[in-house]
mmCIF file of C-alpha atoms and ligand atoms in Angstrom:
data_model
loop_
_atom_site.group_PDB
_atom_site.id
_atom_site.type_symbol
_atom_site.label_atom_id
_atom_site.label_comp_id
_atom_site.label_asym_id
_atom_site.label_seq_id
_atom_site.Cartn_x
_atom_site.Cartn_y
_atom_site.Cartn_z
ATOM 1 C CA MET A 1346 173.453 -4.735 -119.025
ATOM 2 C CA LYS A 1347 173.457 -8.261 -117.581
ATOM 3 C CA ALA A 1348 176.347 -10.651 -117.046
ATOM 4 C CA VAL A 1349 176.454 -14.291 -116.060
ATOM 5 C CA ILE A 1350 179.431 -15.331 -113.918
ATOM 6 C CA LEU A 1351 180.357 -19.014 -113.667
ATOM 7 C CA VAL A 1352 181.452 -19.731 -110.121
ATOM 8 C CA GLY A 1353 180.255 -23.286 -109.521
ATOM 9 C CA GLY A 1354 183.485 -25.248 -110.066
ATOM 10 C CA PHE A 1355 185.250 -27.285 -107.373
ATOM 11 C CA GLY A 1356 188.621 -25.573 -107.802
ATOM 12 C CA THR A 1357 190.390 -28.932 -107.493
ATOM 13 C CA ARG A 1358 193.748 -27.641 -108.695
ATOM 14 C CA LEU A 1359 193.854 -25.196 -105.786
ATOM 15 C CA ARG A 1360 193.000 -27.707 -103.087
ATOM 16 C CA PRO A 1361 193.271 -27.574 -100.138
ATOM 17 C CA LEU A 1362 192.762 -23.768 -100.241
ATOM 18 C CA THR A 1363 189.386 -24.454 -101.869
ATOM 19 C CA VAL A 1364 188.205 -27.026 -99.313
ATOM 20 C CA ASN A 1365 186.581 -24.290 -97.207
ATOM 21 C CA THR A 1366 186.558 -21.428 -99.701
ATOM 22 C CA PRO A 1367 185.283 -21.637 -103.304
ATOM 23 C CA LYS A 1368 187.888 -20.466 -105.792
ATOM 24 C CA PRO A 1369 186.170 -17.168 -106.732
ATOM 25 C CA MET A 1370 185.944 -16.310 -103.005
ATOM 26 C CA LEU A 1371 189.688 -16.766 -102.377
ATOM 27 C CA PRO A 1372 191.186 -13.570 -101.052
ATOM 28 C CA LEU A 1373 193.341 -11.445 -103.310
ATOM 29 C CA VAL A 1374 195.293 -9.099 -101.025
ATOM 30 C CA GLY A 1375 192.562 -9.593 -98.419
ATOM 31 C CA THR A 1376 189.502 -9.074 -100.670
ATOM 32 C CA PRO A 1377 187.520 -12.002 -102.131
ATOM 33 C CA PHE A 1378 188.365 -12.173 -105.820
ATOM 34 C CA ILE A 1379 184.663 -12.125 -106.829
ATOM 35 C CA GLU A 1380 184.275 -8.717 -105.163
ATOM 36 C CA TRP A 1381 187.080 -7.297 -107.278
ATOM 37 C CA MET A 1382 185.468 -8.839 -110.335
ATOM 38 C CA LEU A 1383 181.977 -7.490 -109.610
ATOM 39 C CA THR A 1384 183.345 -4.020 -108.915
ATOM 40 C CA ASN A 1385 185.293 -4.132 -112.168
ATOM 41 C CA LEU A 1386 182.142 -5.138 -114.090
ATOM 42 C CA ARG A 1387 180.074 -2.440 -112.371
ATOM 43 C CA ASP A 1388 182.687 0.189 -113.273
ATOM 44 C CA GLN A 1389 182.483 -0.957 -116.897
ATOM 45 C CA GLY A 1390 178.712 -0.580 -117.235
ATOM 46 C CA ILE A 1391 177.320 -3.934 -116.060
ATOM 47 C CA ASP A 1392 174.612 -3.333 -113.470
ATOM 48 C CA GLU A 1393 173.222 -6.842 -112.985
ATOM 49 C CA ALA A 1394 175.170 -10.055 -112.420
ATOM 50 C CA ILE A 1395 173.816 -13.589 -112.221
ATOM 51 C CA LEU A 1396 176.178 -15.905 -110.361
ATOM 52 C CA CYS A 1397 175.809 -19.587 -111.265
ATOM 53 C CA VAL A 1398 176.796 -21.242 -107.996
ATOM 54 C CA GLN A 1399 177.034 -24.881 -106.958
ATOM 55 C CA TYR A 1400 180.024 -25.825 -104.772
ATOM 56 C CA LEU A 1401 179.893 -24.065 -101.338
ATOM 57 C CA ALA A 1402 176.991 -21.931 -102.592
ATOM 58 C CA ASP A 1403 176.256 -20.386 -99.186
ATOM 59 C CA ARG A 1404 179.628 -18.698 -99.108
ATOM 60 C CA PHE A 1405 178.510 -16.507 -102.017
ATOM 61 C CA ARG A 1406 175.088 -15.766 -100.482
ATOM 62 C CA ILE A 1407 176.597 -14.702 -97.162
ATOM 63 C CA ALA A 1408 179.331 -12.561 -98.725
ATOM 64 C CA LEU A 1409 177.386 -10.868 -101.520
ATOM 65 C CA GLY A 1410 173.689 -10.911 -100.617
ATOM 66 C CA ASP A 1411 171.760 -8.995 -103.270
ATOM 67 C CA GLY A 1412 174.831 -6.998 -104.299
ATOM 68 C CA SER A 1413 173.615 -3.667 -102.938
ATOM 69 C CA ARG A 1414 176.796 -3.258 -100.855
ATOM 70 C CA LEU A 1415 178.728 -3.275 -104.148
ATOM 71 C CA GLY A 1416 176.283 -0.977 -105.908
ATOM 72 C CA MET A 1417 174.792 -3.515 -108.319
ATOM 73 C CA LYS A 1418 172.117 -6.164 -108.533
ATOM 74 C CA VAL A 1419 173.404 -9.688 -107.843
ATOM 75 C CA HIS A 1420 171.356 -12.879 -108.257
ATOM 76 C CA ILE A 1421 172.796 -16.068 -106.800
ATOM 77 C CA ILE A 1422 171.313 -19.103 -108.516
ATOM 78 C CA GLU A 1423 172.252 -22.614 -107.411
ATOM 79 C CA GLU A 1424 172.326 -25.583 -109.781
ATOM 80 C CA PRO A 1425 170.892 -28.861 -108.526
ATOM 81 C CA GLU A 1426 174.139 -30.523 -109.645
ATOM 82 C CA PRO A 1427 177.162 -29.250 -111.652
ATOM 83 C CA ARG A 1428 175.873 -28.544 -115.155
ATOM 84 C CA GLY A 1429 179.169 -27.537 -116.794
ATOM 85 C CA THR A 1430 179.943 -24.081 -118.157
ATOM 86 C CA ALA A 1431 177.196 -23.862 -120.824
ATOM 87 C CA GLY A 1432 174.706 -25.985 -118.852
ATOM 88 C CA ALA A 1433 175.028 -23.494 -115.984
ATOM 89 C CA VAL A 1434 174.066 -20.622 -118.301
ATOM 90 C CA LYS A 1435 171.110 -22.632 -119.626
ATOM 91 C CA HIS A 1436 169.932 -23.039 -116.043
ATOM 92 C CA VAL A 1437 169.610 -19.227 -115.697
ATOM 93 C CA ALA A 1438 168.517 -18.521 -119.296
ATOM 94 C CA HIS A 1439 164.998 -17.562 -118.128
ATOM 95 C CA LEU A 1440 166.619 -14.416 -116.664
ATOM 96 C CA LEU A 1441 168.317 -13.481 -119.955
ATOM 97 C CA ASP A 1442 166.555 -11.766 -122.838
ATOM 98 C CA ASP A 1443 169.248 -9.674 -124.480
ATOM 99 C CA THR A 1444 172.914 -9.695 -125.499
ATOM 100 C CA THR A 1445 174.727 -11.136 -122.464
ATOM 101 C CA PHE A 1446 178.282 -11.176 -121.158
ATOM 102 C CA VAL A 1447 179.440 -14.496 -119.694
ATOM 103 C CA PHE A 1448 182.550 -14.685 -117.498
ATOM 104 C CA ASN A 1449 184.582 -17.535 -116.064
ATOM 105 C CA GLY A 1450 184.730 -16.694 -112.380
ATOM 106 C CA ASP A 1451 188.412 -17.478 -112.025
ATOM 107 C CA VAL A 1452 190.003 -15.122 -114.528
ATOM 108 C CA MET A 1453 191.482 -11.818 -113.491
ATOM 109 C CA THR A 1454 191.469 -9.422 -116.418
ATOM 110 C CA ASP A 1455 191.077 -5.710 -116.991
ATOM 111 C CA LEU A 1456 189.733 -6.300 -120.488
ATOM 112 C CA ASP A 1457 187.845 -3.297 -121.958
ATOM 113 C CA LEU A 1458 184.283 -4.670 -122.011
ATOM 114 C CA GLN A 1459 182.747 -1.737 -123.875
ATOM 115 C CA ALA A 1460 185.361 -2.116 -126.638
ATOM 116 C CA MET A 1461 184.535 -5.825 -126.850
ATOM 117 C CA LEU A 1462 180.800 -5.052 -127.061
ATOM 118 C CA ALA A 1463 181.373 -2.430 -129.791
ATOM 119 C CA PHE A 1464 183.413 -5.027 -131.744
ATOM 120 C CA HIS A 1465 180.656 -7.642 -131.293
ATOM 121 C CA ARG A 1466 178.057 -5.225 -132.659
ATOM 122 C CA ALA A 1467 180.198 -3.875 -135.496
ATOM 123 C CA LYS A 1468 180.836 -7.432 -136.731
ATOM 124 C CA LYS A 1469 177.193 -8.460 -136.229
ATOM 125 C CA SER A 1470 178.625 -11.377 -134.289
ATOM 126 C CA GLN A 1471 176.339 -13.871 -132.570
ATOM 127 C CA LEU A 1472 179.002 -15.137 -130.187
ATOM 128 C CA THR A 1473 182.247 -13.313 -129.434
ATOM 129 C CA ILE A 1474 185.088 -14.827 -127.425
ATOM 130 C CA ALA A 1475 187.817 -12.704 -125.815
ATOM 131 C CA LEU A 1476 191.250 -13.974 -126.849
ATOM 132 C CA THR A 1477 194.559 -13.509 -125.114
ATOM 133 C CA PRO A 1478 198.067 -14.467 -126.252
ATOM 134 C CA VAL A 1479 200.054 -16.978 -124.166
ATOM 135 C CA GLU A 1480 203.623 -18.242 -124.456
ATOM 136 C CA ASP A 1481 202.789 -21.957 -124.330
ATOM 137 C CA PRO A 1482 199.312 -22.618 -125.730
ATOM 138 C CA THR A 1483 199.433 -26.420 -125.340
ATOM 139 C CA ALA A 1484 197.561 -26.379 -122.008
ATOM 140 C CA PHE A 1485 194.696 -24.232 -123.324
ATOM 141 C CA GLY A 1486 191.858 -24.027 -125.846
ATOM 142 C CA LEU A 1487 193.198 -22.367 -128.996
ATOM 143 C CA VAL A 1488 190.987 -20.236 -131.221
ATOM 144 C CA GLU A 1489 191.949 -19.706 -134.859
ATOM 145 C CA THR A 1490 190.541 -16.667 -136.648
ATOM 146 C CA THR A 1491 190.777 -14.884 -139.990
ATOM 147 C CA ALA A 1492 192.615 -11.536 -140.101
ATOM 148 C CA ASP A 1493 189.388 -9.655 -139.268
ATOM 149 C CA GLY A 1494 188.629 -11.901 -136.302
ATOM 150 C CA GLN A 1495 186.080 -14.406 -137.638
ATOM 151 C CA ILE A 1496 186.558 -17.724 -135.838
ATOM 152 C CA THR A 1497 187.478 -20.596 -138.146
ATOM 153 C CA ARG A 1498 188.539 -23.387 -135.778
ATOM 154 C CA PHE A 1499 188.800 -24.485 -132.129
ATOM 155 C CA LEU A 1500 191.648 -26.657 -130.979
ATOM 156 C CA GLU A 1501 191.582 -28.003 -127.386
ATOM 157 C CA LYS A 1502 194.967 -28.564 -125.711
ATOM 158 C CA PRO A 1503 196.967 -29.233 -128.890
ATOM 159 C CA LYS A 1504 200.266 -31.130 -129.130
ATOM 160 C CA PRO A 1505 203.244 -28.792 -129.768
ATOM 161 C CA GLU A 1506 203.338 -29.728 -133.491
ATOM 162 C CA GLU A 1507 199.619 -28.877 -133.848
ATOM 163 C CA VAL A 1508 199.941 -25.316 -132.504
ATOM 164 C CA THR A 1509 198.898 -22.790 -135.168
ATOM 165 C CA THR A 1510 198.193 -19.730 -133.020
ATOM 166 C CA ASN A 1511 199.098 -18.480 -129.550
ATOM 167 C CA MET A 1512 195.631 -16.931 -129.035
ATOM 168 C CA ILE A 1513 193.578 -18.744 -126.429
ATOM 169 C CA ASN A 1514 190.036 -18.529 -125.124
ATOM 170 C CA ALA A 1515 190.285 -15.953 -122.322
ATOM 171 C CA GLY A 1516 187.034 -16.954 -120.573
ATOM 172 C CA THR A 1517 184.925 -13.872 -121.429
ATOM 173 C CA TYR A 1518 182.093 -14.238 -123.952
ATOM 174 C CA ILE A 1519 179.305 -12.132 -125.452
ATOM 175 C CA ILE A 1520 176.365 -14.279 -126.523
ATOM 176 C CA GLU A 1521 173.129 -13.439 -128.348
ATOM 177 C CA PRO A 1522 170.191 -14.891 -126.412
ATOM 178 C CA HIS A 1523 168.787 -17.099 -129.203
ATOM 179 C CA LEU A 1524 171.913 -19.279 -128.826
ATOM 180 C CA PHE A 1525 170.790 -20.319 -125.343
ATOM 181 C CA ASP A 1526 168.099 -22.358 -127.153
ATOM 182 C CA ASP A 1527 170.919 -24.506 -128.576
ATOM 183 C CA ILE A 1528 172.141 -25.585 -125.129
ATOM 184 C CA PRO A 1529 170.460 -28.810 -123.991
ATOM 185 C CA ALA A 1530 168.454 -28.349 -120.778
ATOM 186 C CA ASN A 1531 169.040 -30.179 -117.493
ATOM 187 C CA GLN A 1532 172.316 -31.774 -118.436
ATOM 188 C CA HIS A 1533 176.059 -31.235 -118.180
ATOM 189 C CA TYR A 1534 177.203 -29.271 -121.235
ATOM 190 C CA MET A 1535 180.379 -27.284 -121.881
ATOM 191 C CA PHE A 1536 180.995 -24.210 -124.018
ATOM 192 C CA GLU A 1537 184.394 -25.410 -125.168
ATOM 193 C CA ARG A 1538 183.388 -28.866 -126.391
ATOM 194 C CA GLY A 1539 179.658 -28.192 -126.957
ATOM 195 C CA LEU A 1540 178.149 -24.817 -127.828
ATOM 196 C CA PHE A 1541 181.222 -23.255 -129.462
ATOM 197 C CA PRO A 1542 181.958 -25.992 -132.026
ATOM 198 C CA SER A 1543 178.241 -26.531 -132.712
ATOM 199 C CA THR A 1544 177.627 -22.798 -133.286
ATOM 200 C CA LEU A 1545 180.586 -22.736 -135.677
ATOM 201 C CA GLN A 1546 179.236 -25.744 -137.549
ATOM 202 C CA LYS A 1547 175.899 -23.998 -137.990
ATOM 203 C CA ASN A 1548 177.733 -21.047 -139.597
ATOM 204 C CA HIS A 1549 176.481 -18.496 -137.085
ATOM 205 C CA PRO A 1550 178.924 -15.549 -137.159
ATOM 206 C CA MET A 1551 181.437 -16.027 -134.338
ATOM 207 C CA TYR A 1552 184.337 -13.676 -133.686
ATOM 208 C CA GLY A 1553 187.433 -13.588 -131.510
ATOM 209 C CA PHE A 1554 188.204 -10.282 -129.771
ATOM 210 C CA ALA A 1555 191.983 -10.258 -129.365
ATOM 211 C CA SER A 1556 193.512 -8.026 -126.739
ATOM 212 C CA ASP A 1557 196.666 -7.797 -124.703
ATOM 213 C CA ALA A 1558 194.774 -6.707 -121.557
ATOM 214 C CA TYR A 1559 196.051 -8.109 -118.268
ATOM 215 C CA TRP A 1560 194.891 -11.739 -118.002
ATOM 216 C CA THR A 1561 195.571 -14.481 -115.460
ATOM 217 C CA ASP A 1562 193.661 -17.613 -114.537
ATOM 218 C CA ILE A 1563 193.905 -17.629 -110.729
ATOM 219 C CA GLY A 1564 193.115 -21.349 -110.548
ATOM 220 C CA LYS A 1565 196.531 -22.943 -109.971
ATOM 221 C CA PRO A 1566 198.857 -22.560 -106.959
ATOM 222 C CA GLN A 1567 201.566 -20.819 -108.976
ATOM 223 C CA THR A 1568 199.149 -18.479 -110.777
ATOM 224 C CA TYR A 1569 197.432 -17.656 -107.461
ATOM 225 C CA LEU A 1570 200.838 -16.511 -106.164
ATOM 226 C CA ASP A 1571 201.701 -14.808 -109.460
ATOM 227 C CA VAL A 1572 198.509 -12.756 -109.489
ATOM 228 C CA HIS A 1573 199.376 -11.366 -106.045
ATOM 229 C CA HIS A 1574 202.807 -10.449 -107.291
ATOM 230 C CA ASP A 1575 201.257 -8.685 -110.291
ATOM 231 C CA ILE A 1576 198.769 -6.813 -108.090
ATOM 232 C CA ILE A 1577 201.298 -5.463 -105.662
ATOM 233 C CA ASN A 1578 203.768 -4.707 -108.438
ATOM 234 C CA GLY A 1579 201.000 -2.557 -109.999
ATOM 235 C CA LYS A 1580 200.526 -4.633 -113.175
ATOM 236 C CA VAL A 1581 196.719 -4.669 -112.827
ATOM 237 C CA ARG A 1582 194.342 -1.982 -111.531
ATOM 238 C CA PHE A 1583 193.713 -2.782 -107.867
ATOM 239 C CA ALA A 1584 193.224 -0.506 -104.862
ATOM 240 C CA LEU A 1585 195.685 -1.818 -102.292
ATOM 241 C CA PRO A 1586 194.289 -1.752 -98.750
ATOM 242 C CA GLY A 1587 195.762 0.372 -95.959
ATOM 243 C CA THR A 1588 197.994 3.381 -96.222
ATOM 244 C CA GLN A 1589 201.380 3.589 -97.851
ATOM 245 C CA ALA A 1590 203.840 3.845 -94.938
ATOM 246 C CA LYS A 1591 206.864 4.111 -97.224
ATOM 247 C CA PRO A 1592 207.665 3.225 -100.830
ATOM 248 C CA LYS A 1593 206.437 -0.340 -101.459
ATOM 249 C CA LEU A 1594 204.974 -0.851 -97.974
ATOM 250 C CA TRP A 1595 201.210 -0.658 -97.300
ATOM 251 C CA VAL A 1596 199.950 -1.105 -93.746
ATOM 252 C CA GLY A 1597 196.442 -1.435 -92.341
ATOM 253 C CA LYS A 1598 194.969 -0.070 -89.110
ATOM 254 C CA ASN A 1599 196.308 -0.981 -85.649
ATOM 255 C CA VAL A 1600 199.414 -2.690 -87.000
ATOM 256 C CA THR A 1601 202.479 -3.022 -84.777
ATOM 257 C CA ILE A 1602 205.862 -3.433 -86.418
ATOM 258 C CA ALA A 1603 209.088 -3.561 -84.371
ATOM 259 C CA ALA A 1604 211.564 -0.824 -85.231
ATOM 260 C CA ASP A 1605 214.228 -3.178 -86.610
ATOM 261 C CA VAL A 1606 212.032 -5.143 -89.044
ATOM 262 C CA THR A 1607 213.489 -5.092 -92.573
ATOM 263 C CA PHE A 1608 211.148 -4.748 -95.553
ATOM 264 C CA SER A 1609 212.210 -5.004 -99.173
ATOM 265 C CA GLY A 1610 210.111 -5.182 -102.311
ATOM 266 C CA PRO A 1611 206.369 -4.559 -102.165
ATOM 267 C CA VAL A 1612 204.681 -5.747 -98.964
ATOM 268 C CA VAL A 1613 201.104 -5.360 -97.687
ATOM 269 C CA VAL A 1614 200.411 -5.811 -93.963
ATOM 270 C CA GLY A 1615 196.722 -6.223 -92.984
ATOM 271 C CA ASP A 1616 194.807 -4.618 -90.097
ATOM 272 C CA GLY A 1617 195.809 -5.625 -86.594
ATOM 273 C CA ALA A 1618 198.911 -7.594 -87.659
ATOM 274 C CA HIS A 1619 201.953 -7.708 -85.402
ATOM 275 C CA ILE A 1620 205.509 -8.180 -86.673
ATOM 276 C CA ALA A 1621 208.116 -8.758 -83.980
ATOM 277 C CA SER A 1622 211.745 -7.723 -83.745
ATOM 278 C CA GLY A 1623 214.317 -8.843 -86.300
ATOM 279 C CA CYS A 1624 211.887 -10.095 -88.974
ATOM 280 C CA VAL A 1625 212.922 -9.832 -92.612
ATOM 281 C CA ILE A 1626 209.975 -9.456 -94.986
ATOM 282 C CA THR A 1627 210.796 -9.629 -98.680
ATOM 283 C CA GLY A 1628 208.148 -8.791 -101.262
ATOM 284 C CA PRO A 1629 206.037 -9.388 -103.057
ATOM 285 C CA THR A 1630 204.421 -10.564 -99.827
ATOM 286 C CA ILE A 1631 201.019 -10.188 -98.182
ATOM 287 C CA ILE A 1632 200.644 -10.610 -94.429
ATOM 288 C CA GLY A 1633 196.936 -10.943 -93.652
ATOM 289 C CA ALA A 1634 194.943 -9.125 -90.989
ATOM 290 C CA HIS A 1635 195.454 -10.098 -87.321
ATOM 291 C CA THR A 1636 198.426 -12.325 -88.148
ATOM 292 C CA GLN A 1637 201.203 -12.472 -85.538
ATOM 293 C CA VAL A 1638 204.766 -12.919 -86.790
ATOM 294 C CA GLY A 1639 207.356 -13.986 -84.188
ATOM 295 C CA ALA A 1640 210.820 -12.510 -83.727
ATOM 296 C CA GLY A 1641 213.455 -13.258 -86.341
ATOM 297 C CA THR A 1642 211.026 -14.782 -88.844
ATOM 298 C CA ALA A 1643 211.810 -14.410 -92.549
ATOM 299 C CA ILE A 1644 209.020 -14.265 -95.150
ATOM 300 C CA THR A 1645 209.709 -14.067 -98.883
ATOM 301 C CA ALA A 1646 207.305 -13.821 -101.860
ATOM 302 C CA SER A 1647 204.416 -15.434 -99.998
ATOM 303 C CA VAL A 1648 200.723 -14.945 -99.325
ATOM 304 C CA ILE A 1649 199.523 -15.314 -95.740
ATOM 305 C CA TRP A 1650 195.801 -14.983 -94.973
ATOM 306 C CA GLN A 1651 194.179 -13.811 -91.764
ATOM 307 C CA GLU A 1652 194.637 -14.709 -88.080
ATOM 308 C CA ASN A 1653 197.750 -16.856 -88.332
ATOM 309 C CA HIS A 1654 200.294 -17.226 -85.603
ATOM 310 C CA LEU A 1655 203.893 -17.726 -86.737
ATOM 311 C CA GLY A 1656 206.452 -18.400 -83.997
ATOM 312 C CA ALA A 1657 210.003 -17.085 -83.805
ATOM 313 C CA ASP A 1658 212.573 -17.857 -86.515
ATOM 314 C CA VAL A 1659 210.055 -19.362 -88.933
ATOM 315 C CA VAL A 1660 211.059 -19.250 -92.602
ATOM 316 C CA VAL A 1661 208.358 -18.929 -95.283
ATOM 317 C CA SER A 1662 209.170 -18.548 -98.962
ATOM 318 C CA HIS A 1663 207.112 -18.778 -102.179
ATOM 319 C CA SER A 1664 204.201 -20.377 -100.315
ATOM 320 C CA VAL A 1665 200.576 -19.791 -99.322
ATOM 321 C CA ILE A 1666 199.256 -20.021 -95.757
ATOM 322 C CA GLY A 1667 195.456 -19.942 -95.260
ATOM 323 C CA HIS A 1668 193.440 -18.884 -92.193
ATOM 324 C CA ARG A 1669 194.044 -19.398 -88.440
ATOM 325 C CA ASN A 1670 197.120 -21.631 -88.550
ATOM 326 C CA ARG A 1671 199.593 -22.013 -85.694
ATOM 327 C CA ILE A 1672 203.143 -22.466 -86.938
ATOM 328 C CA ALA A 1673 205.714 -23.244 -84.248
ATOM 329 C CA ALA A 1674 209.115 -21.606 -83.843
ATOM 330 C CA GLY A 1675 211.738 -22.652 -86.364
ATOM 331 C CA VAL A 1676 209.405 -24.314 -88.910
ATOM 332 C CA LYS A 1677 210.558 -24.013 -92.547
ATOM 333 C CA ILE A 1678 207.963 -23.577 -95.305
ATOM 334 C CA HIS A 1679 209.325 -23.375 -98.825
ATOM 335 C CA ASN A 1680 208.760 -23.636 -102.526
ATOM 336 C CA GLY A 1681 205.047 -23.835 -103.350
ATOM 337 C CA THR A 1682 203.864 -25.263 -100.026
ATOM 338 C CA ILE A 1683 200.150 -24.706 -99.409
ATOM 339 C CA ILE A 1684 198.839 -24.761 -95.859
ATOM 340 C CA SER A 1685 195.049 -24.537 -95.686
ATOM 341 C CA ASP A 1686 193.102 -23.461 -92.577
ATOM 342 C CA ASP A 1687 193.195 -24.270 -88.837
ATOM 343 C CA THR A 1688 196.349 -26.407 -88.875
ATOM 344 C CA VAL A 1689 198.927 -26.778 -86.153
ATOM 345 C CA ILE A 1690 202.504 -27.243 -87.372
ATOM 346 C CA ASP A 1691 204.790 -28.168 -84.501
ATOM 347 C CA GLY A 1692 208.537 -27.523 -84.360
ATOM 348 C CA ASP A 1693 211.233 -29.268 -86.404
ATOM 349 C CA ASN A 1694 209.075 -29.556 -89.510
ATOM 350 C CA SER A 1695 210.310 -28.558 -92.922
ATOM 351 C CA LEU A 1696 207.706 -28.312 -95.684
ATOM 352 C CA ASP A 1697 208.885 -28.000 -99.262
ATOM 353 C CA ARG A 1698 208.224 -28.750 -102.950
ATOM 354 C CA GLY A 1699 204.513 -28.120 -103.088
ATOM 355 C CA VAL A 1700 203.477 -30.012 -99.949
ATOM 356 C CA ARG A 1701 199.752 -29.427 -99.287
ATOM 357 C CA VAL A 1702 198.414 -29.488 -95.742
ATOM 358 C CA TRP A 1703 194.625 -30.086 -95.429
ATOM 359 C CA PRO A 1704 192.397 -28.085 -93.038
ATOM 360 C CA GLY A 1705 192.557 -29.069 -89.398
ATOM 361 C CA THR A 1706 195.757 -31.127 -89.723
ATOM 362 C CA THR A 1707 198.150 -31.295 -86.796
ATOM 363 C CA LEU A 1708 201.750 -32.040 -87.721
ATOM 364 C CA ALA A 1709 203.589 -33.258 -84.637
ATOM 365 C CA LYS A 1710 207.290 -32.481 -84.181
ATOM 366 C CA GLN A 1711 209.567 -33.851 -86.910
ATOM 367 C CA SER A 1712 206.685 -35.179 -89.056
ATOM 368 C CA ILE A 1713 208.053 -33.865 -92.340
ATOM 369 C CA SER A 1714 211.552 -33.069 -93.465
ATOM 370 C CA PHE A 1715 213.228 -32.764 -96.851
ATOM 371 C CA GLN A 1716 216.841 -33.640 -97.603
HETATM 372 P P1 GTP B 2991 189.412 -27.107 -111.375
HETATM 373 O O1 GTP B 2991 188.609 -28.130 -110.638
HETATM 374 O O2 GTP B 2991 190.705 -26.791 -110.690
HETATM 375 O O3 GTP B 2991 189.552 -27.363 -112.836
HETATM 376 O O4 GTP B 2991 188.589 -25.741 -111.263
HETATM 377 P P2 GTP B 2991 187.077 -25.370 -111.697
HETATM 378 O O5 GTP B 2991 186.301 -26.509 -112.186
HETATM 379 O O6 GTP B 2991 186.551 -24.592 -110.532
HETATM 380 O O7 GTP B 2991 187.348 -24.336 -112.843
HETATM 381 P P3 GTP B 2991 187.411 -24.488 -114.433
HETATM 382 O O8 GTP B 2991 188.613 -23.730 -114.865
HETATM 383 O O9 GTP B 2991 187.295 -25.885 -114.844
HETATM 384 O O10 GTP B 2991 186.075 -23.714 -114.839
HETATM 385 C C1 GTP B 2991 186.053 -22.385 -115.314
HETATM 386 C C2 GTP B 2991 184.997 -21.571 -114.559
HETATM 387 O O11 GTP B 2991 183.714 -22.189 -114.720
HETATM 388 C C3 GTP B 2991 185.278 -21.492 -113.077
HETATM 389 O O12 GTP B 2991 185.004 -20.168 -112.674
HETATM 390 C C4 GTP B 2991 184.310 -22.483 -112.458
HETATM 391 O O13 GTP B 2991 183.832 -22.017 -111.186
HETATM 392 C C5 GTP B 2991 183.157 -22.492 -113.457
HETATM 393 N N1 GTP B 2991 182.515 -23.803 -113.571
HETATM 394 C C6 GTP B 2991 183.085 -24.962 -113.998
HETATM 395 N N2 GTP B 2991 182.184 -25.957 -113.996
HETATM 396 C C7 GTP B 2991 181.010 -25.413 -113.571
HETATM 397 C C8 GTP B 2991 179.690 -25.947 -113.345
HETATM 398 O O14 GTP B 2991 179.404 -27.134 -113.535
HETATM 399 N N3 GTP B 2991 178.725 -25.072 -112.921
HETATM 400 C C9 GTP B 2991 178.999 -23.745 -112.696
HETATM 401 N N4 GTP B 2991 178.022 -22.958 -112.251
HETATM 402 N N5 GTP B 2991 180.235 -23.222 -112.879
HETATM 403 C C10 GTP B 2991 181.222 -24.047 -113.310
#
């Protein structure tokens, strides 16, 4: 069976992590998210995936090739310009001739795809949308259904008093191929504001497949951190890399950890990392491959990618650090800070409250402090 995966967005909410790396290629515990997604689809019976790429398209080509490394067929098709979610599918519609799964490429879910397909067929649905419950639906697209799942109304980002359901569009669709004819060619067109409401208006049978499967949109700084916490707390199926050295500690190959380092909560340490004496590492935390952590450094609930160098007595908490950064001794990094790639952060800097540091930045001594 074929699937289309939408991976062409700019990932603006996750900038600057997405300046060099498209959102679906961001590492989750060291593996690009799209690889986890493709493997999950393959294991659930999808043998051919068409990736609609646009922004940083080469990153997908280099990483995935024709998909044979992952045991499936992958086509990487680039749009001439961003066509929107439905416009992107129209652009590859010549490759689609049967019932097709469509996935947003930034949603981590272990939804049962065969159960969704069986539901779609049993209802003789033309377009089925996976639904997931959320606590606060006001930031999402709501989907109202009858008791047996037939969709009756779409409501985009409602005001609190307009909320009638907590079921939202979960970003997984099953679409019958004749509906691709209803998407205008060569223009920007969205599912949410275009094909979905127009299909409903035409009275084609549309159903919502509600499930309480694991579901997170990885596209915001907090949810990118949260999804790591869920993975290493075992809330979603994910093969953690390395070997389990002790309860809640996974270490890769050629790792050196000083004898007096304290670990608590789940922690993953990537291949070739070095953690010096007196460090305190509090999970859920990921320390990427070939990262050096200086003596006395404390890291809490953070995600650190590969090849970073952290000096002595650095403090990192609830933050993300990208690739190849050099962080001087004593620097403090707190509370939703995002450091992208190839930065140099000199001493006496304190980064806090969601500060974002762009790739290649050098912060001289005492550039940033918070009271
Ligand atoms: P933000 O800029 O932070 O909103 O992120 P985004 O645009 O990358 O993601 P959004 O949540 O808006 O889109 C949902 C999914 O559709 C993501 O996986 C995007 O990569 C993808 N997507 C959005 N717009 C396009 C597009 O024009 N073309 C293609 N091929 N994919 C798109």
